[in-house]
PDB file of C-alpha atoms in Angstrom:
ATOM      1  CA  UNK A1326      -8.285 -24.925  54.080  1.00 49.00           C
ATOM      2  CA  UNK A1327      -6.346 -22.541  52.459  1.00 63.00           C
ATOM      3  CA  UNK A1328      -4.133 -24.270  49.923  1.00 80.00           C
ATOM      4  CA  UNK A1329      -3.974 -27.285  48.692  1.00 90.00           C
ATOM      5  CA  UNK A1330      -0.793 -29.363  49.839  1.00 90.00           C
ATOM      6  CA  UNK A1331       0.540 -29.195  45.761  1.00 93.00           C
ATOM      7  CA  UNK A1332       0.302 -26.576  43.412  1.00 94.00           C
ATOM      8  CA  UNK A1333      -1.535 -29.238  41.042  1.00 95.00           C
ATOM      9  CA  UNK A1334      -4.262 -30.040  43.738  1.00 96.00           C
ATOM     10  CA  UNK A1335      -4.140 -25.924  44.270  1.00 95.00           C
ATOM     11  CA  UNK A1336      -5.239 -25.677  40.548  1.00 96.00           C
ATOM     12  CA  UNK A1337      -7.588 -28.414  40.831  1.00 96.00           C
ATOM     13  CA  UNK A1338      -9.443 -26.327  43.951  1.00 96.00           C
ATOM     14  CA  UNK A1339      -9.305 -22.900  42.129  1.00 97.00           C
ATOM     15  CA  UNK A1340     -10.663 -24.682  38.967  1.00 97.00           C
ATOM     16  CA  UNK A1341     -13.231 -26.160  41.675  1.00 97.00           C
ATOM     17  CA  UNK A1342     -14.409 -23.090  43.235  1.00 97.00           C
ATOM     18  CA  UNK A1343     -14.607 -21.647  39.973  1.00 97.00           C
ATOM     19  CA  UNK A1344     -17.202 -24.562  39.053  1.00 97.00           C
ATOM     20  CA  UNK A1345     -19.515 -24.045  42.233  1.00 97.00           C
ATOM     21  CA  UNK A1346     -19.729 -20.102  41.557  1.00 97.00           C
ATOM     22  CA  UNK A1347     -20.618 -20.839  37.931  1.00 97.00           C
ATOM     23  CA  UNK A1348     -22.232 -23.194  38.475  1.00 97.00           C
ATOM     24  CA  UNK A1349     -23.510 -24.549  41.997  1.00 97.00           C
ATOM     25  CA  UNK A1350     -24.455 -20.747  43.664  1.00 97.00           C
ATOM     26  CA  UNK A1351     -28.059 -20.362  43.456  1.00 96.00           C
ATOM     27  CA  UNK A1352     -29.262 -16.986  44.496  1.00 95.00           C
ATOM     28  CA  UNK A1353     -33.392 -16.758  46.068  1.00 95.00           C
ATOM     29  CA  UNK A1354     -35.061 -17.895  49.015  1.00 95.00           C
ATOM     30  CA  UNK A1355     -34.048 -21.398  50.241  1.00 94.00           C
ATOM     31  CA  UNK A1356     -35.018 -23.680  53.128  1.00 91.00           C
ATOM     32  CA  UNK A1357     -31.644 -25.608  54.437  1.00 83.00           C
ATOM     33  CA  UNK A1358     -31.827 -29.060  55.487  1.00 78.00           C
ATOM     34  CA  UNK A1359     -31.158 -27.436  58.884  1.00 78.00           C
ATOM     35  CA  UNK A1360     -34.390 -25.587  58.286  1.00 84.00           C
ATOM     36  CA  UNK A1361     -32.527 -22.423  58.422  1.00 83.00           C
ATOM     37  CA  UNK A1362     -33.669 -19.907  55.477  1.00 90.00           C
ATOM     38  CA  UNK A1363     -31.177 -18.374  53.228  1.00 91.00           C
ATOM     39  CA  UNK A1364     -30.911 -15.990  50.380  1.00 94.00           C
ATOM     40  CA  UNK A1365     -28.131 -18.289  48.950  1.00 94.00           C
ATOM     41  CA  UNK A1366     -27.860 -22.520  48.229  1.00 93.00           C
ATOM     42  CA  UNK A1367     -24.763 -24.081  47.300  1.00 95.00           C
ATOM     43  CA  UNK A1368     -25.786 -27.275  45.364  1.00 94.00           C
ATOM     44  CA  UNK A1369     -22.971 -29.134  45.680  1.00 96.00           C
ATOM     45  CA  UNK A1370     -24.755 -32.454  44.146  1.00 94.00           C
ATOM     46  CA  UNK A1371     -25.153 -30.826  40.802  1.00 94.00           C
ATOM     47  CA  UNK A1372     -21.009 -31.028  40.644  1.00 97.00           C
ATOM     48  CA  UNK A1373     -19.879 -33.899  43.227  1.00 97.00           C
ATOM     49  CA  UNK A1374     -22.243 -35.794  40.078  1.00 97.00           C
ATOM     50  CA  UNK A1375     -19.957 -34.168  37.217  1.00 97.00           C
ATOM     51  CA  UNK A1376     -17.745 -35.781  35.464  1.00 96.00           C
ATOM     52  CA  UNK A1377     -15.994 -32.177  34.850  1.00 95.00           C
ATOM     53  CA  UNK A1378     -15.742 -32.003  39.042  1.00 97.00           C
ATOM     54  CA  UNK A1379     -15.854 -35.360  40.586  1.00 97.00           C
ATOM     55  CA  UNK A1380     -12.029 -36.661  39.955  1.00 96.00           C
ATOM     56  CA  UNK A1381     -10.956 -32.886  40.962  1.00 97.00           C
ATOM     57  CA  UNK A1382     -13.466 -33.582  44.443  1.00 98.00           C
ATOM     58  CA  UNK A1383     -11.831 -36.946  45.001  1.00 98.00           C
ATOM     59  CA  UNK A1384      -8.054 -35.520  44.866  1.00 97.00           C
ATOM     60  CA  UNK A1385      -8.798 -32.620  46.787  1.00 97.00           C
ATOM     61  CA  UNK A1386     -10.981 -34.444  49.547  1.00 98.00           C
ATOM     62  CA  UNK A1387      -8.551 -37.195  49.294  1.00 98.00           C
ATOM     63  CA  UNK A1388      -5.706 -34.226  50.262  1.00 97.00           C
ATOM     64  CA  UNK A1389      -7.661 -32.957  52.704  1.00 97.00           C
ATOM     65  CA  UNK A1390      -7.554 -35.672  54.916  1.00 97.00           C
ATOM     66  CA  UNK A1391      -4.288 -37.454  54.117  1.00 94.00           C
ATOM     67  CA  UNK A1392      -3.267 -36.214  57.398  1.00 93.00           C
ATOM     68  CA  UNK A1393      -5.777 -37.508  59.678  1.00 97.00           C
ATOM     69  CA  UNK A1394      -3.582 -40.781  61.464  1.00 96.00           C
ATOM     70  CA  UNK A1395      -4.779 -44.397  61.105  1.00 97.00           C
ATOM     71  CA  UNK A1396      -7.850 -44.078  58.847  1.00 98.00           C
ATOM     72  CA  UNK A1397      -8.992 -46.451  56.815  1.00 98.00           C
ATOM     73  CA  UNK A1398     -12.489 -45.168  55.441  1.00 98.00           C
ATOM     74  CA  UNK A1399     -14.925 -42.436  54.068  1.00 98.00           C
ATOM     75  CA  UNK A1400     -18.075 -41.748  53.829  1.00 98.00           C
ATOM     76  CA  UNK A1401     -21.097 -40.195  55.609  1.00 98.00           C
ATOM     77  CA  UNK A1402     -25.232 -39.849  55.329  1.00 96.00           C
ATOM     78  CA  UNK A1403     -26.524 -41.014  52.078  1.00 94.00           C
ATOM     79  CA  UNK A1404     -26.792 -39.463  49.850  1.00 93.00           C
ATOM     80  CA  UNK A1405     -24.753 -36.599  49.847  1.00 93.00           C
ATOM     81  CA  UNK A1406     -21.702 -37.836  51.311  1.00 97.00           C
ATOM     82  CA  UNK A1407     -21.998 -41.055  49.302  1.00 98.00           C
ATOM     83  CA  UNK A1408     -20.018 -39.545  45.303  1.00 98.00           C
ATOM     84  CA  UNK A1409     -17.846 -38.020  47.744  1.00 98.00           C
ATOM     85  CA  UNK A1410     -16.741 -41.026  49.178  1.00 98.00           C
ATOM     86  CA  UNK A1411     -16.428 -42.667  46.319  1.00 98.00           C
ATOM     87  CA  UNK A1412     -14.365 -39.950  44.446  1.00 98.00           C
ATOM     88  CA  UNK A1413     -12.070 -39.962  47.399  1.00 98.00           C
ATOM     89  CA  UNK A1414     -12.057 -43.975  47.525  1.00 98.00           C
ATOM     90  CA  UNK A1415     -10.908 -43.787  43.279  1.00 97.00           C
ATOM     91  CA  UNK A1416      -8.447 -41.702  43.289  1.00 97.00           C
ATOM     92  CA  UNK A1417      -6.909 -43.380  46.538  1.00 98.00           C
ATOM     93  CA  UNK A1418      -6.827 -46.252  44.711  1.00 97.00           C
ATOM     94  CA  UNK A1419      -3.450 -44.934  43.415  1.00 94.00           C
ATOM     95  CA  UNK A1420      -2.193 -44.178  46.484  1.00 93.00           C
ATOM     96  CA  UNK A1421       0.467 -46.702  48.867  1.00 94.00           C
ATOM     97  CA  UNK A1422      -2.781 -46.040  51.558  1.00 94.00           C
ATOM     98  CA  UNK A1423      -6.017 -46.743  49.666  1.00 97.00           C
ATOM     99  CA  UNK A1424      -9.430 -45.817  51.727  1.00 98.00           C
ATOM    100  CA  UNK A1425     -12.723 -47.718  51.927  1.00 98.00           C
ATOM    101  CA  UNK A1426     -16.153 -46.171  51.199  1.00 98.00           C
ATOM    102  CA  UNK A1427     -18.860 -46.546  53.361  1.00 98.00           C
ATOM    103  CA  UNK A1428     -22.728 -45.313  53.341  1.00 97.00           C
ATOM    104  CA  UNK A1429     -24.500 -44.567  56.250  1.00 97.00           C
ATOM    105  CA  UNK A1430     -28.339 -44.748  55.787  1.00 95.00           C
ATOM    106  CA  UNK A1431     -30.597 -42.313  57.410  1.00 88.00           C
ATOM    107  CA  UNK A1432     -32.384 -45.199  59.213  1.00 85.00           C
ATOM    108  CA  UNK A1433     -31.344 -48.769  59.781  1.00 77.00           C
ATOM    109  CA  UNK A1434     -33.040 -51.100  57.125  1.00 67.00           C
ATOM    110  CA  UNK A1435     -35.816 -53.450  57.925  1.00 65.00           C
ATOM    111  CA  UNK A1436     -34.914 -56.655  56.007  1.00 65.00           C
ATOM    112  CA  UNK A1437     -31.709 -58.079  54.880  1.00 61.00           C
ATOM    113  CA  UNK A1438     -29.372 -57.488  57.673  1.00 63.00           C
ATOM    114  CA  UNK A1439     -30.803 -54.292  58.885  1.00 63.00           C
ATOM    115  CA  UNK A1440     -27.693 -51.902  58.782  1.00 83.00           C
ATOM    116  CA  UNK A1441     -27.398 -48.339  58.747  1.00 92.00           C
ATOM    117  CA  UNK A1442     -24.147 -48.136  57.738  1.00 95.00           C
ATOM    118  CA  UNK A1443     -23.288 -50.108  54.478  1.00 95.00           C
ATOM    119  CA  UNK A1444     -19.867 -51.052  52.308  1.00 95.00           C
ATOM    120  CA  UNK A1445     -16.621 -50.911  54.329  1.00 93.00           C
ATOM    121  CA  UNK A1446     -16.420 -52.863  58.011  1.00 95.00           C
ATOM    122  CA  UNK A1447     -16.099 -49.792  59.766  1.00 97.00           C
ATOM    123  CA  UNK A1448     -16.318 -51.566  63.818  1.00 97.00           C
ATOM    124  CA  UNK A1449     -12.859 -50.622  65.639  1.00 98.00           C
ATOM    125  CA  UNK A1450     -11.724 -48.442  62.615  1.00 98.00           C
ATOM    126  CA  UNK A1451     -10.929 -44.961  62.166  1.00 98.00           C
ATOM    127  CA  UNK A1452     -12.877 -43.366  59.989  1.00 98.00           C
ATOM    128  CA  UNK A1453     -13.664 -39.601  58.255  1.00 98.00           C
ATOM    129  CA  UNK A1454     -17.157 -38.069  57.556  1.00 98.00           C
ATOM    130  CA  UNK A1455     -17.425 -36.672  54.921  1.00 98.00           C
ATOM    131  CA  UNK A1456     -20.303 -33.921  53.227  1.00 97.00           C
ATOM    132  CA  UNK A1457     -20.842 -31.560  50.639  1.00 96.00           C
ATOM    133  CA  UNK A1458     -21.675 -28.753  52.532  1.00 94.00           C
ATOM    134  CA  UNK A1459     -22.466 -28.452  56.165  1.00 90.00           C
ATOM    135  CA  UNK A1460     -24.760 -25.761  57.701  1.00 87.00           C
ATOM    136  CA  UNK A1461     -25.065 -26.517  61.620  1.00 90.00           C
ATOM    137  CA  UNK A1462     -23.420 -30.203  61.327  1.00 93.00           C
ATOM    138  CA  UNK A1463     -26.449 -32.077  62.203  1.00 93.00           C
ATOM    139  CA  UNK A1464     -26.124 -34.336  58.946  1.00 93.00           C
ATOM    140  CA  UNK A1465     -22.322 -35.180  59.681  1.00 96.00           C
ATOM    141  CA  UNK A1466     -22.678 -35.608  63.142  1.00 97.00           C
ATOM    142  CA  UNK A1467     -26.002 -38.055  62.557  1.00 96.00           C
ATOM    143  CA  UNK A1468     -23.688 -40.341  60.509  1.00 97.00           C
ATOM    144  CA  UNK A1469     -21.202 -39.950  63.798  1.00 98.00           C
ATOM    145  CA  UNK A1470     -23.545 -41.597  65.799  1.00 97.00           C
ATOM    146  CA  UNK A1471     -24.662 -44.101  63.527  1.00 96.00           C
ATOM    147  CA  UNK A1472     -20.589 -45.201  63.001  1.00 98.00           C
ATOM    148  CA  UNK A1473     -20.225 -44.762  67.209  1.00 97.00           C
ATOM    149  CA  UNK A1474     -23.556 -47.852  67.662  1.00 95.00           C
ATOM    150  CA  UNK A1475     -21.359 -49.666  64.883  1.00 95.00           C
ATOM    151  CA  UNK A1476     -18.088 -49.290  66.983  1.00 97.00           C
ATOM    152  CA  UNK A1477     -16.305 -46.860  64.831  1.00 98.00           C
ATOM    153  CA  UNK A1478     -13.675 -43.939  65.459  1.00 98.00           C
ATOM    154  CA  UNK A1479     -14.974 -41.390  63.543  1.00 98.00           C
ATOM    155  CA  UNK A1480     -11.860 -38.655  64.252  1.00 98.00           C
ATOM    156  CA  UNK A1481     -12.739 -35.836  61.675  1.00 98.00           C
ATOM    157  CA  UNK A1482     -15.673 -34.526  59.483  1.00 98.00           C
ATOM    158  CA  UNK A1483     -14.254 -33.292  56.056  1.00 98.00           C
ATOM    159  CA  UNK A1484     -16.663 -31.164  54.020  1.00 98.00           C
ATOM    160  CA  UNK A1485     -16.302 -29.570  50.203  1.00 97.00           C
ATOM    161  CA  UNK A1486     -17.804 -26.357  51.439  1.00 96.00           C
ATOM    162  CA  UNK A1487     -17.772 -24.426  54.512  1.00 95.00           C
ATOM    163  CA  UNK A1488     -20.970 -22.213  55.016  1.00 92.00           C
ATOM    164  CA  UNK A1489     -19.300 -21.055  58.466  1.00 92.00           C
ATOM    165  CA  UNK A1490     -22.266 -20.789  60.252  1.00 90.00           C
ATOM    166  CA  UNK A1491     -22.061 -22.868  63.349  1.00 92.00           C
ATOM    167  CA  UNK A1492     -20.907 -26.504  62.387  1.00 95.00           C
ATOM    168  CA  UNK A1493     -16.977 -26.358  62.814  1.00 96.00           C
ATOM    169  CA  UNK A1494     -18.252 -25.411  66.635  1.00 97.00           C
ATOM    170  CA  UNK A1495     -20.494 -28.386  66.833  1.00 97.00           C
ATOM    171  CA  UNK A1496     -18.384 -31.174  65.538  1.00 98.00           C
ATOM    172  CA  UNK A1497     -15.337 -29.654  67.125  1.00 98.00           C
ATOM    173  CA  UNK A1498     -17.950 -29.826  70.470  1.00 98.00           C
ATOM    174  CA  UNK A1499     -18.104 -33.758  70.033  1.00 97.00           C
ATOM    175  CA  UNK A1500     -14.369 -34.153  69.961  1.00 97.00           C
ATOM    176  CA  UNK A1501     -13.806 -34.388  65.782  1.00 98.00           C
ATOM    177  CA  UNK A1502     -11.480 -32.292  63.875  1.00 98.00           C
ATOM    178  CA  UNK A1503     -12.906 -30.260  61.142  1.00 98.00           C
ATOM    179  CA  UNK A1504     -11.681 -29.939  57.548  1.00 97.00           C
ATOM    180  CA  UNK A1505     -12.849 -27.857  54.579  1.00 97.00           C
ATOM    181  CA  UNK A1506     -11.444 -27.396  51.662  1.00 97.00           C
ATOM    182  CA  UNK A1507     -13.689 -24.342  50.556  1.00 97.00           C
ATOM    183  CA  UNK A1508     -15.127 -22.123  52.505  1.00 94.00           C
ATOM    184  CA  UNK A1509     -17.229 -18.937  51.802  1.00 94.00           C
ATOM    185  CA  UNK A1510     -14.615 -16.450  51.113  1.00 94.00           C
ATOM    186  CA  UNK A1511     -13.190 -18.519  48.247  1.00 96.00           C
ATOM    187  CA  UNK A1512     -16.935 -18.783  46.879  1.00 96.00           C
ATOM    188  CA  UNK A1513     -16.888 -14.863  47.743  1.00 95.00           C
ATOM    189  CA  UNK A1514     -20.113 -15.489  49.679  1.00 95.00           C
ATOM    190  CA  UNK A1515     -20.953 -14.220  53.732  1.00 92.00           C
ATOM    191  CA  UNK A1516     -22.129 -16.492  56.266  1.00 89.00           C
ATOM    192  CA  UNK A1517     -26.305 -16.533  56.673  1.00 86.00           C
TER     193      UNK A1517
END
């Protein structure tokens, strides 16, 4: 993404990517959850957990994917996806087309009911992925497949950060459309 659709949400990103270079750019050696190394980690929880960031996520998320036709949810693989979510469920709230939050758990749970994917009734919706920051795509497009068993439409995967290094192509591959509101130029960062 390269603007925001108002200058007010444009603010709210610049003030945004201003945060996560502060603030959320940690410079040694790090292990991804991809298991790919990298000299660089964008810890997006220590600001979709902020009170200074989260509204400012939930706006600019929510603008992201006002677009996408028909849905009626967010959310993605606990626990990253899951402030996200409900930032972008808040502030729609004010909106004439409020979205649903769901959670989608790494496993199905033993007891209880046994779901995997928790909160809104997501069977013959449409719904949005969403994560902080996506690497290869393997986290989004585990939550796909968990919404897919449940009889979901997932139809995009929306992330905070871009590290443009190979998951656009992936969920792109598994018919999705990919949104990001930040990618690594704005963070003034190259792809690893």
């Amino acid at each position: 993404m390269t603007a925001a659709s108002t200058p007010e949400l444009e603010a709210d990103r610049q003030r945004l990517i201003d945060l996560i270079k502060a603030e959320a750019v940690f410079h040694g050696d790090f292990t991804l959850s991809s298991g790919k190394k990298a000299s660089y980690y964008v810890d997006m929880r220590k600001l979709t957990l902020d009170h200074r960031a989260a509204p400012a996520i939930g706006r600019i998320m929510l603008d992201l994917v006002r677009d996408v036709d028909g849905i009626v949810a967010v959310g993605g693989l606990t626990l990253g996806a899951d402030p996200i979510a409900n930032a972008v469920m808040h502030e729609s709230a004010r909106s004439d087309a409020p979205l649903d939050a769901f959670v989608v758990r790494k496993e199905p749970k033993d007891h209880g009911r046994g779901r995997q994917v928790e909160g809104a009734e997501v069977s013959g919706k449409r719904v949005v992925v969403v994560e902080d920051t996506s690497t290869t795509g393997q986290s989004a497009l585990k939550a796909v497949a968990a919404l897919r068993r449940e009889g979901a439409e997932p139809v995009a995967v929306a992330v905070i950060v871009d590290r443009k290094t190979g998951a656009q192509a992936a969920v792109e591959a598994e018919g999705l459309q990919w949104l990001a509101a930040i990618d690594l130029d704005d963070l003034g960062l190259q792809p690893q």
